mmCIF file of C-alpha atoms and ligand atoms in Angstrom:
data_model
loop_
_atom_site.group_PDB
_atom_site.id
_atom_site.type_symbol
_atom_site.label_atom_id
_atom_site.label_comp_id
_atom_site.label_asym_id
_atom_site.label_seq_id
_atom_site.Cartn_x
_atom_site.Cartn_y
_atom_site.Cartn_z
ATOM 1 C CA MET A 1 45.475 -25.603 -17.846
ATOM 2 C CA GLY A 2 46.486 -27.386 -14.664
ATOM 3 C CA ASP A 3 43.517 -29.112 -13.108
ATOM 4 C CA ARG A 4 41.136 -26.243 -13.662
ATOM 5 C CA PRO A 5 38.268 -27.472 -15.839
ATOM 6 C CA ALA A 6 37.049 -25.285 -18.680
ATOM 7 C CA ILE A 7 33.403 -24.284 -18.411
ATOM 8 C CA ALA A 8 31.540 -22.950 -21.449
ATOM 9 C CA LEU A 9 29.111 -20.158 -20.510
ATOM 10 C CA THR A 10 26.301 -19.451 -22.949
ATOM 11 C CA SER A 11 25.638 -15.853 -23.937
ATOM 12 C CA ARG A 12 22.754 -13.461 -24.297
ATOM 13 C CA THR A 13 22.719 -11.446 -27.515
ATOM 14 C CA LEU A 14 21.753 -7.840 -26.797
ATOM 15 C CA PRO A 15 21.860 -4.630 -28.821
ATOM 16 C CA LEU A 16 24.548 -2.589 -27.101
ATOM 17 C CA ARG A 17 25.702 0.902 -27.925
ATOM 18 C CA ALA A 18 29.461 1.382 -27.884
ATOM 19 C CA THR A 19 31.807 3.688 -29.800
ATOM 20 C CA GLY A 20 28.854 5.423 -31.390
ATOM 21 C CA LYS A 21 27.139 2.351 -32.880
ATOM 22 C CA THR A 22 24.448 -0.024 -31.645
ATOM 23 C CA ARG A 23 25.306 -3.593 -32.566
ATOM 24 C CA PRO A 24 24.209 -7.103 -31.550
ATOM 25 C CA THR A 25 26.618 -8.041 -28.750
ATOM 26 C CA GLU A 26 27.234 -11.328 -26.989
ATOM 27 C CA THR A 27 26.952 -10.763 -23.241
ATOM 28 C CA VAL A 28 27.440 -12.813 -20.064
ATOM 29 C CA ALA A 29 26.700 -11.287 -16.666
ATOM 30 C CA ARG A 30 29.833 -11.066 -14.542
ATOM 31 C CA SER A 31 28.186 -12.944 -11.673
ATOM 32 C CA TYR A 32 28.169 -16.234 -13.662
ATOM 33 C CA ILE A 33 31.817 -15.807 -14.601
ATOM 34 C CA GLU A 34 32.913 -15.000 -11.074
ATOM 35 C CA ALA A 35 30.929 -17.844 -9.509
ATOM 36 C CA VAL A 36 32.491 -20.368 -11.918
ATOM 37 C CA GLU A 37 35.996 -19.046 -11.371
ATOM 38 C CA ALA A 38 35.563 -18.885 -7.593
ATOM 39 C CA ALA A 39 34.654 -22.600 -7.732
ATOM 40 C CA GLY A 40 37.995 -23.410 -9.366
ATOM 41 C CA ALA A 41 37.260 -23.482 -13.108
ATOM 42 C CA TYR A 42 38.000 -21.307 -16.110
ATOM 43 C CA ALA A 43 34.985 -19.509 -17.579
ATOM 44 C CA TRP A 44 34.955 -19.601 -21.388
ATOM 45 C CA LEU A 45 32.412 -17.272 -22.925
ATOM 46 C CA VAL A 46 30.741 -18.885 -25.916
ATOM 47 C CA PRO A 47 28.946 -16.780 -28.531
ATOM 48 C CA ASN A 48 25.599 -17.924 -29.848
ATOM 49 C CA ALA A 49 26.252 -19.573 -33.189
ATOM 50 C CA GLY A 50 23.936 -20.014 -36.144
ATOM 51 C CA ASP A 51 26.210 -22.824 -37.323
ATOM 52 C CA LEU A 52 25.367 -25.880 -35.219
ATOM 53 C CA ASP A 53 28.138 -27.934 -36.825
ATOM 54 C CA ARG A 54 30.604 -26.268 -34.480
ATOM 55 C CA VAL A 55 28.984 -27.750 -31.361
ATOM 56 C CA PRO A 56 30.926 -31.074 -31.296
ATOM 57 C CA ALA A 57 34.273 -29.328 -31.668
ATOM 58 C CA LEU A 58 33.374 -26.892 -28.897
ATOM 59 C CA LEU A 59 32.402 -29.697 -26.541
ATOM 60 C CA GLU A 60 35.679 -31.515 -27.182
ATOM 61 C CA ARG A 61 37.412 -28.488 -25.704
ATOM 62 C CA VAL A 62 35.378 -27.914 -22.570
ATOM 63 C CA ASP A 63 34.532 -29.998 -19.509
ATOM 64 C CA GLY A 64 31.329 -28.324 -18.419
ATOM 65 C CA LEU A 65 28.451 -26.310 -19.867
ATOM 66 C CA LEU A 66 26.732 -23.526 -17.911
ATOM 67 C CA LEU A 67 23.426 -22.463 -19.440
ATOM 68 C CA THR A 68 22.905 -18.909 -18.231
ATOM 69 C CA GLY A 69 19.692 -16.959 -17.813
ATOM 70 C CA GLY A 70 18.047 -14.773 -20.433
ATOM 71 C CA ASP A 71 15.126 -14.588 -22.822
ATOM 72 C CA ASP A 72 12.129 -16.920 -22.906
ATOM 73 C CA PRO A 73 12.516 -20.181 -24.837
ATOM 74 C CA HIS A 74 10.370 -19.930 -27.985
ATOM 75 C CA PRO A 75 7.063 -21.836 -27.580
ATOM 76 C CA HIS A 76 7.507 -23.383 -31.040
ATOM 77 C CA LEU A 77 10.109 -25.582 -29.354
ATOM 78 C CA PHE A 78 7.328 -27.415 -27.523
ATOM 79 C CA GLY A 79 4.599 -27.099 -30.125
ATOM 80 C CA GLU A 80 2.787 -23.964 -28.963
ATOM 81 C CA GLU A 81 2.138 -20.536 -30.354
ATOM 82 C CA PRO A 82 3.129 -17.524 -28.223
ATOM 83 C CA LEU A 83 0.529 -16.791 -25.528
ATOM 84 C CA PRO A 84 -0.189 -13.592 -23.585
ATOM 85 C CA GLY A 85 2.585 -12.796 -21.131
ATOM 86 C CA ILE A 86 5.444 -14.203 -23.177
ATOM 87 C CA ASP A 87 8.488 -11.963 -23.164
ATOM 88 C CA GLN A 88 11.468 -11.499 -25.462
ATOM 89 C CA VAL A 89 12.604 -14.632 -27.359
ATOM 90 C CA ASP A 90 15.765 -15.489 -29.318
ATOM 91 C CA GLU A 91 15.296 -18.559 -31.522
ATOM 92 C CA ARG A 92 18.895 -18.488 -32.698
ATOM 93 C CA ARG A 93 20.111 -18.870 -29.140
ATOM 94 C CA ASP A 94 17.448 -21.533 -28.462
ATOM 95 C CA ARG A 95 18.631 -23.700 -31.363
ATOM 96 C CA PHE A 96 22.275 -23.375 -30.365
ATOM 97 C CA GLU A 97 21.689 -24.196 -26.706
ATOM 98 C CA ILE A 98 19.416 -27.158 -27.454
ATOM 99 C CA GLU A 99 22.123 -28.635 -29.660
ATOM 100 C CA LEU A 100 24.660 -27.979 -26.891
ATOM 101 C CA VAL A 101 22.528 -29.736 -24.277
ATOM 102 C CA ARG A 102 21.929 -32.822 -26.401
ATOM 103 C CA ALA A 103 25.556 -33.100 -27.489
ATOM 104 C CA ALA A 104 26.856 -32.481 -23.960
ATOM 105 C CA ARG A 105 24.737 -35.367 -22.663
ATOM 106 C CA GLU A 106 26.118 -37.694 -25.307
ATOM 107 C CA ARG A 107 29.658 -36.787 -24.267
ATOM 108 C CA GLY A 108 29.197 -36.801 -20.507
ATOM 109 C CA VAL A 109 29.933 -33.084 -20.235
ATOM 110 C CA ALA A 110 28.655 -31.667 -16.921
ATOM 111 C CA VAL A 111 25.622 -29.397 -17.484
ATOM 112 C CA PHE A 112 24.330 -26.788 -15.041
ATOM 113 C CA GLY A 113 21.322 -24.677 -16.024
ATOM 114 C CA ILE A 114 20.228 -21.506 -14.274
ATOM 115 C CA CYS A 115 16.748 -19.969 -14.681
ATOM 116 C CA ARG A 116 16.168 -19.989 -18.468
ATOM 117 C CA GLY A 117 18.917 -22.631 -18.536
ATOM 118 C CA ALA A 118 16.855 -25.044 -16.419
ATOM 119 C CA GLN A 119 13.841 -24.507 -18.673
ATOM 120 C CA LEU A 120 15.962 -24.984 -21.774
ATOM 121 C CA MET A 121 17.324 -28.312 -20.451
ATOM 122 C CA ASN A 122 13.785 -29.556 -19.931
ATOM 123 C CA VAL A 123 12.592 -28.371 -23.343
ATOM 124 C CA ALA A 124 15.668 -29.830 -25.091
ATOM 125 C CA LEU A 125 14.789 -33.277 -23.737
ATOM 126 C CA GLY A 126 11.090 -33.092 -24.625
ATOM 127 C CA GLY A 127 9.514 -31.323 -21.657
ATOM 128 C CA ASP A 128 7.683 -27.998 -21.769
ATOM 129 C CA ILE A 129 7.146 -24.819 -19.754
ATOM 130 C CA TYR A 130 4.489 -22.369 -18.686
ATOM 131 C CA GLN A 131 4.913 -19.403 -21.011
ATOM 132 C CA ASP A 132 3.808 -17.109 -18.203
ATOM 133 C CA ILE A 133 3.137 -18.161 -14.620
ATOM 134 C CA ALA A 134 0.631 -15.357 -13.974
ATOM 135 C CA ASN A 135 -1.450 -16.148 -17.072
ATOM 136 C CA GLN A 136 -1.330 -19.941 -16.946
ATOM 137 C CA THR A 137 -1.358 -20.888 -13.269
ATOM 138 C CA ASP A 138 -3.187 -19.757 -10.151
ATOM 139 C CA SER A 139 0.076 -19.232 -8.274
ATOM 140 C CA LYS A 140 -0.068 -16.518 -5.642
ATOM 141 C CA VAL A 141 3.729 -16.499 -5.276
ATOM 142 C CA GLU A 142 5.602 -13.541 -6.733
ATOM 143 C CA HIS A 143 8.444 -15.262 -8.608
ATOM 144 C CA THR A 144 9.838 -11.990 -9.917
ATOM 145 C CA GLN A 145 11.153 -10.566 -6.701
ATOM 146 C CA SER A 146 10.762 -6.877 -6.078
ATOM 147 C CA ARG A 147 13.434 -6.527 -3.416
ATOM 148 C CA ILE A 148 16.415 -4.506 -4.493
ATOM 149 C CA ASP A 149 19.082 -6.928 -3.295
ATOM 150 C CA ASP A 150 19.534 -10.479 -4.617
ATOM 151 C CA GLY A 151 18.895 -12.247 -1.315
ATOM 152 C CA PRO A 152 16.401 -15.019 -0.545
ATOM 153 C CA TRP A 153 12.814 -14.331 -1.598
ATOM 154 C CA HIS A 154 10.714 -17.502 -1.343
ATOM 155 C CA ARG A 155 11.242 -21.027 -0.057
ATOM 156 C CA VAL A 156 11.697 -24.205 -2.032
ATOM 157 C CA GLU A 157 11.282 -27.784 -0.842
ATOM 158 C CA VAL A 158 14.204 -29.943 -1.932
ATOM 159 C CA VAL A 159 13.165 -33.522 -2.756
ATOM 160 C CA PRO A 160 14.941 -36.135 -0.602
ATOM 161 C CA GLU A 161 17.397 -38.545 -2.228
ATOM 162 C CA THR A 162 18.065 -36.323 -5.219
ATOM 163 C CA ARG A 163 21.447 -35.040 -6.329
ATOM 164 C CA LEU A 164 20.314 -31.581 -5.272
ATOM 165 C CA ALA A 165 19.477 -32.867 -1.785
ATOM 166 C CA SER A 166 22.921 -34.449 -1.526
ATOM 167 C CA LEU A 167 24.419 -31.005 -2.183
ATOM 168 C CA VAL A 168 22.206 -28.626 -0.206
ATOM 169 C CA GLY A 169 20.196 -30.939 2.029
ATOM 170 C CA ALA A 170 16.598 -32.117 1.664
ATOM 171 C CA GLY A 171 13.745 -29.993 2.922
ATOM 172 C CA SER A 172 13.069 -26.277 3.000
ATOM 173 C CA MET A 173 15.536 -23.732 1.684
ATOM 174 C CA ALA A 174 15.209 -20.022 0.836
ATOM 175 C CA VAL A 175 16.144 -18.914 -2.701
ATOM 176 C CA ASN A 176 15.987 -15.782 -4.796
ATOM 177 C CA SER A 177 13.536 -15.638 -7.711
ATOM 178 C CA PHE A 178 13.707 -13.745 -11.009
ATOM 179 C CA HIS A 179 11.477 -15.692 -13.416
ATOM 180 C CA HIS A 180 8.021 -15.417 -14.932
ATOM 181 C CA GLN A 181 8.082 -18.872 -16.558
ATOM 182 C CA ALA A 182 8.462 -22.343 -15.033
ATOM 183 C CA CYS A 183 8.886 -25.936 -16.136
ATOM 184 C CA ARG A 184 5.519 -27.670 -16.634
ATOM 185 C CA ARG A 185 5.728 -31.183 -18.130
ATOM 186 C CA VAL A 186 9.009 -32.783 -17.079
ATOM 187 C CA ALA A 187 11.062 -34.547 -19.747
ATOM 188 C CA ASP A 188 11.059 -38.351 -19.351
ATOM 189 C CA GLU A 189 14.759 -38.509 -18.524
ATOM 190 C CA LEU A 190 14.534 -35.890 -15.757
ATOM 191 C CA VAL A 191 13.137 -35.807 -12.235
ATOM 192 C CA VAL A 192 11.971 -32.867 -10.132
ATOM 193 C CA SER A 193 14.475 -32.060 -7.393
ATOM 194 C CA ALA A 194 12.774 -29.001 -5.853
ATOM 195 C CA ARG A 195 9.406 -27.281 -5.863
ATOM 196 C CA CYS A 196 8.026 -24.077 -4.438
ATOM 197 C CA PRO A 197 5.803 -25.407 -1.631
ATOM 198 C CA ALA A 198 3.374 -22.477 -1.826
ATOM 199 C CA ASP A 199 2.287 -23.114 -5.440
ATOM 200 C CA GLY A 200 3.843 -26.470 -6.369
ATOM 201 C CA LEU A 201 5.829 -25.024 -9.260
ATOM 202 C CA ILE A 202 9.055 -26.764 -10.247
ATOM 203 C CA GLU A 203 12.171 -24.979 -8.987
ATOM 204 C CA ALA A 204 14.833 -27.574 -9.902
ATOM 205 C CA LEU A 205 15.218 -30.706 -12.008
ATOM 206 C CA GLU A 206 17.993 -33.166 -12.723
ATOM 207 C CA ASP A 207 19.000 -36.343 -14.527
ATOM 208 C CA PRO A 208 19.686 -38.901 -11.793
ATOM 209 C CA GLY A 209 21.708 -41.014 -14.221
ATOM 210 C CA ALA A 210 24.130 -38.313 -15.389
ATOM 211 C CA ALA A 211 27.441 -37.337 -13.802
ATOM 212 C CA PHE A 212 26.093 -33.791 -13.411
ATOM 213 C CA PHE A 213 22.932 -32.566 -15.132
ATOM 214 C CA LEU A 214 21.065 -30.129 -12.885
ATOM 215 C CA GLY A 215 18.890 -27.101 -13.533
ATOM 216 C CA VAL A 216 17.706 -24.609 -10.930
ATOM 217 C CA GLN A 217 15.114 -21.892 -11.394
ATOM 218 C CA TRP A 218 16.784 -19.521 -8.942
ATOM 219 C CA HIS A 219 20.104 -17.656 -9.309
ATOM 220 C CA PRO A 220 22.809 -19.269 -7.138
ATOM 221 C CA GLU A 221 25.516 -17.334 -8.990
ATOM 222 C CA LEU A 222 24.386 -14.193 -7.152
ATOM 223 C CA THR A 223 24.194 -15.753 -3.709
ATOM 224 C CA ALA A 224 27.380 -17.832 -4.147
ATOM 225 C CA LEU A 225 29.337 -14.628 -4.515
ATOM 226 C CA ALA A 226 27.649 -13.263 -1.409
ATOM 227 C CA GLY A 227 28.975 -16.272 0.535
ATOM 228 C CA ASP A 228 25.883 -18.517 0.712
ATOM 229 C CA PRO A 229 27.155 -22.077 1.407
ATOM 230 C CA ALA A 230 24.323 -23.874 -0.460
ATOM 231 C CA SER A 231 24.901 -21.805 -3.596
ATOM 232 C CA GLN A 232 28.646 -22.361 -3.407
ATOM 233 C CA ALA A 233 28.035 -26.107 -3.003
ATOM 234 C CA LEU A 234 26.158 -26.177 -6.323
ATOM 235 C CA PHE A 235 29.032 -24.543 -8.209
ATOM 236 C CA ALA A 236 31.591 -26.719 -6.422
ATOM 237 C CA ALA A 237 29.731 -29.901 -7.432
ATOM 238 C CA PHE A 238 29.327 -28.669 -11.005
ATOM 239 C CA VAL A 239 33.039 -27.929 -11.314
ATOM 240 C CA GLU A 240 33.873 -31.277 -9.714
ATOM 241 C CA GLY A 241 31.587 -33.013 -12.240
ATOM 242 C CA ALA A 242 33.426 -31.179 -15.011
ATOM 243 C CA ARG A 243 36.787 -32.137 -13.511
ATOM 244 C CA ARG A 244 35.848 -35.807 -13.470
ATOM 245 C CA ARG A 245 35.243 -35.682 -17.184
ATOM 246 C CA GLY A 246 38.412 -33.645 -17.246
ATOM 247 C CA PRO A 247 40.625 -32.372 -20.043
ATOM 248 C CA ALA A 248 42.466 -35.708 -20.191
ATOM 249 C CA ALA A 249 39.287 -37.656 -20.844
ATOM 250 C CA SER A 250 38.556 -35.587 -23.936
ATOM 251 C CA LYS A 251 41.924 -36.315 -25.545
HETATM 252 MN MN1 MN B 1 10.805 -18.916 -7.991
#
């Protein structure tokens, strides 16, 4: 393996038609894979598992966990029934990822959450989310960007003296935006590391006490590949956090 850490990437289960049949298929967008590998790690695609007993063994074999984007976390996870505006859910994936997050924290495995991943991290630790920004807030910001390319769409304000600020700088930064949900109540162990200044919604959160436990609402995997230094810095720090745990430490 050399000194390349192994990063587990969570999957989205989609019905895909191939060789004449439509079957549930585990998928990971290439952008996540390429961003992880460009930062110096191996991307290991992990299928969603109904069997949670396999989580400890998986985490013994990887150094980092990347929670990728996808469906809405099921509101049952934070004690609500589905409300108007909720989109597709996948409770099997929710259960698997929540177990991964909790077990990764116990083991000091670096965790990076993107979009749904950031929300999932918050929910796994006892926080909750807006099921639909348009229905539950008075935000005037369009968080589901309509521009064709993946470039910056709205600004976020990075909170000073956070891990995120140490990586991308405190203050205003432009990000892309492809979400209709957002973190609402922040889990006790987490702090907000960025907000959208126009509506106050949470755009990033982190555990200040962990080696690397950061979730962002935007999609740095797209902009990292396009050469954006701030996005590349996030993946570099994630991979470095995974390297510090390192394959040797898990032996
Ligand atoms: Mn946004």
